[in-house]
Coordinates of C-alpha atoms and ligand atoms in Angstrom, one line a residue:
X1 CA 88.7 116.2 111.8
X2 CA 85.2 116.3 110.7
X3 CA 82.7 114.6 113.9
X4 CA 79.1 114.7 114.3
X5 CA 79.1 117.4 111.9
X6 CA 81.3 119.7 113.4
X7 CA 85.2 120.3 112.4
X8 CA 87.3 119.8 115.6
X9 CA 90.7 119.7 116.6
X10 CA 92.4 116.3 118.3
X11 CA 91.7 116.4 122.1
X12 CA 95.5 117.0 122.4
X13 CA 95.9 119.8 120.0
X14 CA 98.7 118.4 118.0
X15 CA 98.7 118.6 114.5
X16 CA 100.5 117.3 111.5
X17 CA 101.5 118.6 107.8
X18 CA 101.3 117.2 105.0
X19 CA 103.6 117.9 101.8
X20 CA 103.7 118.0 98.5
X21 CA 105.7 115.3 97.2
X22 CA 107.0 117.4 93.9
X23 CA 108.7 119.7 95.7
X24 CA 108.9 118.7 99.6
X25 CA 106.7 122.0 100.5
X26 CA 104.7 121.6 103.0
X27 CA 101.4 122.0 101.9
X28 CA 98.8 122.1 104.7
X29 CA 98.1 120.8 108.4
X30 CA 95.7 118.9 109.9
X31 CA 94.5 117.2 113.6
X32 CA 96.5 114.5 115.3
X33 CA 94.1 112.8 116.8
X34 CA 94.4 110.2 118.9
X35 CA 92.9 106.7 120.2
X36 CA 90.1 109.0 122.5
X37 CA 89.1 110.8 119.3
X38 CA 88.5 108.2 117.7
X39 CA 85.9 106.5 120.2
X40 CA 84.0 109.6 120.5
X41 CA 84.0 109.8 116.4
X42 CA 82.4 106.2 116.7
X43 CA 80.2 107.3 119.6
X44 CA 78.7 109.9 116.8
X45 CA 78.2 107.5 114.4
X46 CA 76.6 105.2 116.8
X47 CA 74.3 107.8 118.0
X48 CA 73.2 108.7 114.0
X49 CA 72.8 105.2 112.9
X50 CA 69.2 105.1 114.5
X51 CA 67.5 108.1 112.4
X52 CA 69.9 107.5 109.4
X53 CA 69.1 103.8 108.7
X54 CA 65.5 104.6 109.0
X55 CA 65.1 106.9 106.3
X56 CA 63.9 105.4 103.2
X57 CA 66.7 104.3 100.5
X58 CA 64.8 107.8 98.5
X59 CA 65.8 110.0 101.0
X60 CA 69.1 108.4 101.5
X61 CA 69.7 108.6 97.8
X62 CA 68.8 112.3 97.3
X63 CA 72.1 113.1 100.0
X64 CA 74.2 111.1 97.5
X65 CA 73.3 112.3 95.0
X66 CA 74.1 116.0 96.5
X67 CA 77.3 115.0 97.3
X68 CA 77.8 113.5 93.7
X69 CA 76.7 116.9 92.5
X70 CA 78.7 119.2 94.3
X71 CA 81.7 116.7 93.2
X72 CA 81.2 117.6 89.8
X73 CA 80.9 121.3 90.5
X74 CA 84.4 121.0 92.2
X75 CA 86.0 118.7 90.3
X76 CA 88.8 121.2 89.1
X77 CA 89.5 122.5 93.1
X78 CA 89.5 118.5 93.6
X79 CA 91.7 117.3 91.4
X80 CA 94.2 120.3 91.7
X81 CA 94.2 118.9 95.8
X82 CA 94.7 116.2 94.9
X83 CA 98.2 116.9 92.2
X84 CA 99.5 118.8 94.8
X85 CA 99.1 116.4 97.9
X86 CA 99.7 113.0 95.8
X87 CA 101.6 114.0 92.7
X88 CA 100.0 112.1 89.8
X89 CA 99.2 115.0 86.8
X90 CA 96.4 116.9 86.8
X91 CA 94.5 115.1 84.1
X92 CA 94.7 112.0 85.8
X93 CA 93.3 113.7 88.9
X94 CA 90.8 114.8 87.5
X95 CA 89.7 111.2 86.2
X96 CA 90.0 110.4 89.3
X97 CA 87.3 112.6 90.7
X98 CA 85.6 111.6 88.3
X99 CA 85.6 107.9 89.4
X100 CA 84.9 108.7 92.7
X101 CA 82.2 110.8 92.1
X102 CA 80.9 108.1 90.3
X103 CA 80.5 105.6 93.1
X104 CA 78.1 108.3 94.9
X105 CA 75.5 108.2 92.1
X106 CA 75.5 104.5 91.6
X107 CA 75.0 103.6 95.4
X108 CA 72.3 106.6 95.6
X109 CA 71.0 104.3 92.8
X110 CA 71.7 100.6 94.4
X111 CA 70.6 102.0 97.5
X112 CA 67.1 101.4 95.9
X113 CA 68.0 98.4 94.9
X114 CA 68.1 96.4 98.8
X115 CA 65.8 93.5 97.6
X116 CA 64.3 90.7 99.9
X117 CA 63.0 87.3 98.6
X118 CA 60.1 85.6 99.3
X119 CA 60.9 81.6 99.7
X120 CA 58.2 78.7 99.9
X121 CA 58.2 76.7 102.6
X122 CA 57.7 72.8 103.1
X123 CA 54.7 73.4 105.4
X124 CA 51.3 74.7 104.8
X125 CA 51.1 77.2 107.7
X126 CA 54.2 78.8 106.8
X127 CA 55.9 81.7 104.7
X128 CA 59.6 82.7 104.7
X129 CA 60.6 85.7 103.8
X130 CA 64.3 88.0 103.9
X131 CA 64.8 91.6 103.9
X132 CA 68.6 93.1 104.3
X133 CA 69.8 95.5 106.3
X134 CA 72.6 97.9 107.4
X135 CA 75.2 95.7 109.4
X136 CA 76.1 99.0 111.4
X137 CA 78.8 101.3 112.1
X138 CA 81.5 100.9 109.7
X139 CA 85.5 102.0 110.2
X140 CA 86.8 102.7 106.6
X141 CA 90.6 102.9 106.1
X142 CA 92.1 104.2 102.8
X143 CA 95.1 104.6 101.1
X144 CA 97.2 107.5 99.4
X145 CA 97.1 106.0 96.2
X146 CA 93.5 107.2 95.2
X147 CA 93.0 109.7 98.1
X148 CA 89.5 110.6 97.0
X149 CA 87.7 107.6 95.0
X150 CA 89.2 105.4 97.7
X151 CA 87.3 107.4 100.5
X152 CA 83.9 107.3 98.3
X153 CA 84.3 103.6 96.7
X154 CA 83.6 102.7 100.9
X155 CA 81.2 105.7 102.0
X156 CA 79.0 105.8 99.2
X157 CA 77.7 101.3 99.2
X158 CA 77.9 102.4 103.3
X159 CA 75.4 105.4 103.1
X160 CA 73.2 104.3 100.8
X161 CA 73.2 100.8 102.4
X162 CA 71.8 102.9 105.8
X163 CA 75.5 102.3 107.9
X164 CA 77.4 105.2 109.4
X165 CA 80.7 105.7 109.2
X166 CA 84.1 106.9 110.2
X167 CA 87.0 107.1 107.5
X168 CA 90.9 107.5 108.7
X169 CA 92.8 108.4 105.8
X170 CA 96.5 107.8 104.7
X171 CA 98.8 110.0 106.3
X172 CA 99.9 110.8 103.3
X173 CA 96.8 112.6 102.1
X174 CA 94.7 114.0 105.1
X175 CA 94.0 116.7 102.8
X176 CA 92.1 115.3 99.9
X177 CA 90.0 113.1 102.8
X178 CA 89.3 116.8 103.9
X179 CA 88.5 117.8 101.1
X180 CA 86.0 114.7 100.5
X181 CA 84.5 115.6 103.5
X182 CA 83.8 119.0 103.0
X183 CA 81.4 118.4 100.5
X184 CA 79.7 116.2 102.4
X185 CA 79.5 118.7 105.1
X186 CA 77.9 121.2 102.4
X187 CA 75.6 118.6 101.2
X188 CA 73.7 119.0 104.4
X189 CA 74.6 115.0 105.6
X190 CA 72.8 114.3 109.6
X191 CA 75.8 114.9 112.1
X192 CA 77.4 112.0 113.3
X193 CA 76.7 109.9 109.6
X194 CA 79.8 110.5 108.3
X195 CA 82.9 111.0 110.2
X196 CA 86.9 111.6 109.7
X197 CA 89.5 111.1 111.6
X198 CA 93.1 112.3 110.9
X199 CA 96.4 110.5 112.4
X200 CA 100.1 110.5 111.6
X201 CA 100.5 107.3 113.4
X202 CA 97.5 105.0 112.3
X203 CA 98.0 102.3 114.8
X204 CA 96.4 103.7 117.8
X205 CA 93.6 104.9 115.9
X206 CA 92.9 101.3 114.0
X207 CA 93.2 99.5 117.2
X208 CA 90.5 101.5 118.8
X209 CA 88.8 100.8 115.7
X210 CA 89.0 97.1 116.0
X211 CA 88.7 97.3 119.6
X212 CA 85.4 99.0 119.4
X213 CA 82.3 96.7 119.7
X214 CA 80.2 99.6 118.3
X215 CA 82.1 98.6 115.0
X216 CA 80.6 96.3 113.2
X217 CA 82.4 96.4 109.9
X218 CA 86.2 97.0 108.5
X219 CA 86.5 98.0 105.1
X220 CA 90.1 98.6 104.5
X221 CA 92.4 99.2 101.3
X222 CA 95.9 98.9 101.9
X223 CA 99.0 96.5 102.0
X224 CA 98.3 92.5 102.6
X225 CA 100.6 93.2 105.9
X226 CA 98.7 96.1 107.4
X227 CA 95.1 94.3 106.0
X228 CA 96.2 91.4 107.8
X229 CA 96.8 92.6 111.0
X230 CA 93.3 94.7 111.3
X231 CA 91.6 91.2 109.9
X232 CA 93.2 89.6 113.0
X233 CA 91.6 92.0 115.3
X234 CA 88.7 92.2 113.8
X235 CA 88.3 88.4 114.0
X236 CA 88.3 88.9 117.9
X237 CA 84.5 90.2 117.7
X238 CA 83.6 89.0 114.8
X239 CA 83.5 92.0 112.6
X240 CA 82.6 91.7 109.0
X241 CA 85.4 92.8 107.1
X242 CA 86.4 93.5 103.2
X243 CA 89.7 94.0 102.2
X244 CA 91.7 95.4 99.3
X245 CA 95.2 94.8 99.1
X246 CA 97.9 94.1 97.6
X247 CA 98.9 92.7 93.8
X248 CA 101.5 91.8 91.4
X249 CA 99.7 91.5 88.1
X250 CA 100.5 89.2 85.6
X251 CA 100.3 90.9 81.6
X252 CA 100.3 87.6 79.5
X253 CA 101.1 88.7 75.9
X254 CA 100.0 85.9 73.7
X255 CA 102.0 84.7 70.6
X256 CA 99.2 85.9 68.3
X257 CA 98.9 89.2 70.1
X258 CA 99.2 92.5 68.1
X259 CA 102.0 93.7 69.7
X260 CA 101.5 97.7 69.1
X261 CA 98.1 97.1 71.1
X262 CA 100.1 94.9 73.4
X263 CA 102.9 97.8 74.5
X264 CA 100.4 100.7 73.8
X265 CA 98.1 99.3 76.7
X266 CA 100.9 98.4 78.9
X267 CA 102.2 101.6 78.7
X268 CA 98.7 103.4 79.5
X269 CA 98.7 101.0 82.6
X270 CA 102.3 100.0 84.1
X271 CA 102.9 104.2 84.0
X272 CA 99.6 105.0 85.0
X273 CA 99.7 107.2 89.0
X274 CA 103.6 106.4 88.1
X275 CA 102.5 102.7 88.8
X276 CA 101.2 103.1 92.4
X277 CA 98.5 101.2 91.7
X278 CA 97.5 97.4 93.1
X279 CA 96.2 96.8 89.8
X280 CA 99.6 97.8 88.0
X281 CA 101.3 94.6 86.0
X282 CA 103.9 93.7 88.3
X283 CA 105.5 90.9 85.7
X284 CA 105.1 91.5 82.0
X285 CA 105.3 87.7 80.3
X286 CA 106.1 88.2 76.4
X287 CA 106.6 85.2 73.7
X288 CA 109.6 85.1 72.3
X289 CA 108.4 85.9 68.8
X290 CA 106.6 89.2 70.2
X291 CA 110.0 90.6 71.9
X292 CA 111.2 92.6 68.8
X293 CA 108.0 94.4 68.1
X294 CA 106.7 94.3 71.6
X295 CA 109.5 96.0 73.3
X296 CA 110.6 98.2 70.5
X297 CA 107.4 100.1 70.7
X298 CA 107.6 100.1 74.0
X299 CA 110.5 101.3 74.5
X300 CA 110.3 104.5 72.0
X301 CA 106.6 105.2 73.8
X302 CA 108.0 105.5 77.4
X303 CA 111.1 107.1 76.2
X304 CA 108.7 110.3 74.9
X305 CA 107.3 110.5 78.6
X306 CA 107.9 113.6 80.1
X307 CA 108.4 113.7 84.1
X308 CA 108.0 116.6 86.4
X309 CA 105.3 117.8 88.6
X310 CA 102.0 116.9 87.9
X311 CA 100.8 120.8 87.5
X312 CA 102.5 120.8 84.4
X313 CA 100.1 119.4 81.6
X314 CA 102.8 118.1 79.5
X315 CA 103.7 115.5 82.5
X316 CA 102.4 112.1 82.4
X317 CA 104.6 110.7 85.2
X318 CA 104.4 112.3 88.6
X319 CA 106.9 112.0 91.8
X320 CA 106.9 109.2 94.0
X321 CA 105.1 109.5 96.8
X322 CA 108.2 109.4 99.2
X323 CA 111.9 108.4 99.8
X324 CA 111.1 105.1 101.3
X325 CA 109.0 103.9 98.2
X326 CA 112.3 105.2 95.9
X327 CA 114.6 103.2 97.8
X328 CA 112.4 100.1 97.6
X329 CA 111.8 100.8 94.0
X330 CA 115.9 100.8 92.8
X331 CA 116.6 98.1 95.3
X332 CA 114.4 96.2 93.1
X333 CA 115.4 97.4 90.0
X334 CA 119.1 96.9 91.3
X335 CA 118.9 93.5 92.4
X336 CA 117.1 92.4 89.0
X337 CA 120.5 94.2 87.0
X338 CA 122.7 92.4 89.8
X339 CA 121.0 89.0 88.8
X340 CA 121.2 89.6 85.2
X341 CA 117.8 91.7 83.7
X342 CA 119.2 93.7 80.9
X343 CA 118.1 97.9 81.2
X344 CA 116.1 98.8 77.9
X345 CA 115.0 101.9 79.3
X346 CA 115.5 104.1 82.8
X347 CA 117.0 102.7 86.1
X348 CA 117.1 105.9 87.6
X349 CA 116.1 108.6 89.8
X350 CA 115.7 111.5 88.0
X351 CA 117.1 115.0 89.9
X352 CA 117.6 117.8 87.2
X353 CA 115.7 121.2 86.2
X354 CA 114.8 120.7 90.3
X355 CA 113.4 117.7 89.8
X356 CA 115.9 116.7 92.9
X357 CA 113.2 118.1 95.1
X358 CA 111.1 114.8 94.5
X359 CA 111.8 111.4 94.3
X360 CA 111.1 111.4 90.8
X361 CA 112.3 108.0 89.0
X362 CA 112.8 107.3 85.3
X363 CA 110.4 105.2 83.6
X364 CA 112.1 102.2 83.5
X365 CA 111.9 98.8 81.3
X366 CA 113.9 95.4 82.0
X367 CA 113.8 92.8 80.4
X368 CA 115.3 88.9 80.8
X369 CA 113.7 89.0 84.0
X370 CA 113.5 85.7 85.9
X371 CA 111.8 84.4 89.1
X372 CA 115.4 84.5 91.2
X373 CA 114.9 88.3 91.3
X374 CA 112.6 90.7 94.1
X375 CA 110.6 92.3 91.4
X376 CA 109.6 89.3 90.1
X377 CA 107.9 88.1 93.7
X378 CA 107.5 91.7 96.0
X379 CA 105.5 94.2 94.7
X380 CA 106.6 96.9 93.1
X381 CA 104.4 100.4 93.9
X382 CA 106.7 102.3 91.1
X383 CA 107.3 103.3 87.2
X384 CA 108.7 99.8 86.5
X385 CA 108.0 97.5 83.8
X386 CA 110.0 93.8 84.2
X387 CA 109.9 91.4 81.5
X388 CA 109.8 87.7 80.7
X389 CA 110.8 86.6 77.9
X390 CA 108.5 82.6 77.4
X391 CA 108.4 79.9 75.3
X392 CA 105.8 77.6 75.5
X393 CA 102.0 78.9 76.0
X394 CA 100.9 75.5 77.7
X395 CA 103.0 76.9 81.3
X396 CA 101.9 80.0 81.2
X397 CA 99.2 80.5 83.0
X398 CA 100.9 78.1 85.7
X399 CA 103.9 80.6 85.7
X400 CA 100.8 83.8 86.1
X401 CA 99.7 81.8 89.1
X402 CA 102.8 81.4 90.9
X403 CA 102.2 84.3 93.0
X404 CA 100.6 84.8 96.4
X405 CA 98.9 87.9 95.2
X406 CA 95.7 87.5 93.0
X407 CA 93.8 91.0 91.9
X408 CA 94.2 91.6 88.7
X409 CA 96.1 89.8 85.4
X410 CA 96.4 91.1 82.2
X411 CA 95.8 89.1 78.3
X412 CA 96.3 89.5 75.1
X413 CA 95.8 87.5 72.4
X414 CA 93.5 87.3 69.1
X415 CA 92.3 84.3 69.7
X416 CA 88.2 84.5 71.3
X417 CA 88.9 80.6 72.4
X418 CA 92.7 81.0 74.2
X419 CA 91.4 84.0 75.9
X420 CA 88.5 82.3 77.6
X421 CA 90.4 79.3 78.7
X422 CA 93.3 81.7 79.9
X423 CA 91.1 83.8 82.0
X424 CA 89.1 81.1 84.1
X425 CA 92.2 79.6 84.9
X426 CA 93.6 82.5 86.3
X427 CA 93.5 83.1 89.9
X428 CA 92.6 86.6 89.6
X429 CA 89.9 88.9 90.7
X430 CA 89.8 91.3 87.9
X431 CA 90.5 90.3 84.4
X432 CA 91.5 92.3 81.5
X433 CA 91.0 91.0 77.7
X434 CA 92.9 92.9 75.3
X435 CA 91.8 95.9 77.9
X436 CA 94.1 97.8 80.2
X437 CA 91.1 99.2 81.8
X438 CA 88.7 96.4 83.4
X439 CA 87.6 98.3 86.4
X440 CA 84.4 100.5 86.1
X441 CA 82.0 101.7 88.9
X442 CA 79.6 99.0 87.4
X443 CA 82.0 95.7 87.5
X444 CA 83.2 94.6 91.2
X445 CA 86.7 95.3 92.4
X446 CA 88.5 93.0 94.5
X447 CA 91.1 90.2 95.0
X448 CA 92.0 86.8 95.7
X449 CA 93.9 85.1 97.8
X450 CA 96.1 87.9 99.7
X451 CA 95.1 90.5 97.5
X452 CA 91.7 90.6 99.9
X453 CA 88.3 89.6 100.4
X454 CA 84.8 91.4 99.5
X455 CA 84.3 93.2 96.3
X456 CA 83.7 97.0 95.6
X457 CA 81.6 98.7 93.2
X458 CA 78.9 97.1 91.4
X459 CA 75.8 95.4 93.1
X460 CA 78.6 93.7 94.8
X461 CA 79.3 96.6 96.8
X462 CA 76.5 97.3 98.7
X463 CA 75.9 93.2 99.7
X464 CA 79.1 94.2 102.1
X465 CA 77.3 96.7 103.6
X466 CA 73.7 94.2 104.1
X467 CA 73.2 91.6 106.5
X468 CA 70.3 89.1 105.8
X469 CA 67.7 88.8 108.0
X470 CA 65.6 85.5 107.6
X471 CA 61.7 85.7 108.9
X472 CA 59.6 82.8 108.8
X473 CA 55.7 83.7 109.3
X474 CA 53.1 81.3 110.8
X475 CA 49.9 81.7 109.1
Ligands
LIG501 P1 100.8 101.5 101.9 O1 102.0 100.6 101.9 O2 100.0 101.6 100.7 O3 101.0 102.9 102.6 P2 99.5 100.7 104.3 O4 98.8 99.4 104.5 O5 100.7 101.0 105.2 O6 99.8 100.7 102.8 O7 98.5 101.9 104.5 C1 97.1 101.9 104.1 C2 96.3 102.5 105.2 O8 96.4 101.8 106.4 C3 96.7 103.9 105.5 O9 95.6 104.7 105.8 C4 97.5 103.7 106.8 O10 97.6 104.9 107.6 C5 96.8 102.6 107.4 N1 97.5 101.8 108.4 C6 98.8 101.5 108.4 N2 99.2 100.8 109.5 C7 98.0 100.7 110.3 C8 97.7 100.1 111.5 N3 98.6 99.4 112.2 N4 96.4 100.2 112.0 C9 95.5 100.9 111.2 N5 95.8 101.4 110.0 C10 97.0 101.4 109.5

């Protein structure tokens, strides 16, 4: 654990491993710390919040962008962390460092960017003005999904905005937070600014969190259960809170679509970190007259994926992060065969040339997929693409919206007008047109309904961060 600047153990000593899920070697240990850690973790961020939010956004900036720097200069030590701990291949690691690299400079940049306002007033003798501020100490809680750009998509709007800050990471992946946290370490951050806390069992340590009135902030990315819970407790005092959670992403391919683009881009995205991602397309709705091409090049695209261990560069589909996410995964995929989904491709977990070491699952395609089935409602955090085969374009977006979840959605179509109309009717966060990719450091990130509240990234990010102080001046 990394607090006040110094690496410590857990008052109790314990530890816990962590393992690689290719092969089920365990790959590292770290602290077990516990509910009293965690306090005095806070208690160090409180103490640094005085001379950090004082600094000028400059100086504030110029750590960033050290830690942003020495990112880059690490990025291969990074990403190969990362492989080993999470799974997904090394290429896609290393975008990943990328990204979360990426959020340090732009916030070192935004963090020059706090502006007030000046507003008239109805009398004479008066002026108003507002300048923004740091709301306080923050607890950050991340994911294993994106163990590194997770971890810097909170800390970096947080730093530059003048907060402190403690992070507990996943469980899964104490060992990329580590390594996060090392370069802030060698980029010479004041003790106490930036904090981590490692735990197997997160509970104790988020309910000292949320039971802390130092805390004055939850930025969480996780499931809409978890998220849920830590909003309730947060309620209590009133913290400000942003959450990222959960999705199930519609991919609406239009009857004018060009249906190469169509699978080529679904395939990029549905496979992409072996679909653990919130943003993945959770239910793939294609017009009847685009099955044929749609799923034919589909099909021979994921059949040419090779699956292994991310070290490997051939590999583009990693492991699974564990057992339980396998067995929720062929449940699914089960229960849609059960109810009638036809299997173009996959359906299994893969255990040859010691791939049995992993839960390593076969990119898998189904199609005549309909709303009776689990995949079509839970989400599914796996290699799974499920298809539904529609008729008529005027229910579509109707059928997109039947879902509690609302991230991100997915169109494609040729025509400019449809895929206006389309996209403000959708009740989604994040929108892609003809793009598999919408997320950048420079466009906010976040949800609707019980996908979350608050945005990330973009001059979104750091308003989460700000609280607006109103001063009116007699004159
Ligand atoms: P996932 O299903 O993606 O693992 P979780 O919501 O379980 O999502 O985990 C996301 C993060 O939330 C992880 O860091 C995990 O340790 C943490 N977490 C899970 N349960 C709790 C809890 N009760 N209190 C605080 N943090 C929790």
């Amino acid at each position: 654990m990394y607090i006040d600047g110094c690496w410590v153990e857990s008052e109790t000593g314990d530890r816990f491993k962590s393992y690689n899920p290719a092969s089920g070697e365990i790959i590292g240990e770290v602290p077990d710390s516990t509910a009293s850690d965690t306090n005095k973790a806070i208690q160090a961020a409180s103490n640094a919040f005085a001379g950090w939010s004082s600094l000028t956004a400059y100086q504030r900036a110029e750590f960033l962008y050290e830690c942003h720097s020495l990112m880059i200069d690490n990025l291969e030590t990074l990403a190969e962390v990362m492989t080993e701990e999470q799974g997904k291949p090394l290429r896609a690691a290393r975008n990943e460092v990328r990204y979360g690299a990426d959020f340090l400079q732009w916030f070192a940049e935004e963090a020059k960017r706090v502006y007030g306002r000046t507003i008239p007033s109805a009398r004479t003798d008066q002026r108003f003005i507002t300048i923004r501020q740091p709301v306080g100490i923050v607890a950050a809680i991340t994911p294993w999904n994106y163990p590194i750009s997770m971890i810097t998509r909170k800390a970096a709007p947080a730093l530059a905005a003048g907060c402190t800050i403690v992070v507990k990471p996943a469980e899964a992946t104490p060992l990329c937070a580590k390594a996060v946290f090392e370069i802030f370490d060698k980029a010479g951050l004041p003790p106490g600014v930036a904090n981590l806390i490692t735990a197997q069992d997160p509970e104790p340590v988020g309910a000292a969190m949320m039971g802390s009135p130092e805390v004055k902030k939850l930025t969480f990315t996780g499931s809409t259960e978890v998220g849920r819970l830590l909003a309730r407790e947060a309620g209590f005092q009133l913290k400000r809170i942003s959450l990222e959670l959960g999705g199930h992403a519609p991919y609406i391919v239009c009857r004018d679509a060009d249906p190469v683009h169509a699978a080529k881009g679904l395939v990029l995205v549905k496979f992409l970190n072996t679909g653990q991602a919130c943003i993945s397309p959770n239910r793939v709705y294609v017009h009847e007259d685009m099955m044929e091409p749609f799923v034919g090049e589909l099909k021979k695209r994921v059949e040419q994926f090779k699956v292994g261990s991310g070290l490997d560069s051939a590999v583009k589909i990693g492991p699974l992060v564990n057992r339980e996410e396998y067995l929720k995964i062929d449940a699914q995929v089960r229960d849609a065969l059960d109810k009638g989904a036809t299997l173009v491709a996959g359906g299994t977990r893969l255990t040859d040339n010691n791939l049995h070491k992993g839960y390593f699952y076969a990119p898998t395609i189904l199609s005549d997929v309909n709303a009776s089935m689990k995949i079509y409602r839970e989400e599914t955090f796996g290699p799974v693409a499920p298809i539904i085969t529609y008729r008529d374009e005027d229910t579509i977006v109707e059928n997109a919206n039947d879902t509690n979840y609302g991230l991100a959605a997915y169109v494609y179509t040729r025509d400019l007008s449809k895929a206006f109309t389309i996209a403000e009717r959708l009740n989604f966060g994040i929108i892609g047109i003809n793009d598999i990719n919408p997320t950048s450091v420079a466009a906010p990130f976040g949800g609707m309904k019980d996908s979350g509240i608050g945005r990330e990234g973009a001059t979104e990010g750091i308003e989460e961060y700000l609280e607006v102080k109103s001063c009116g001046f007699s004159i």
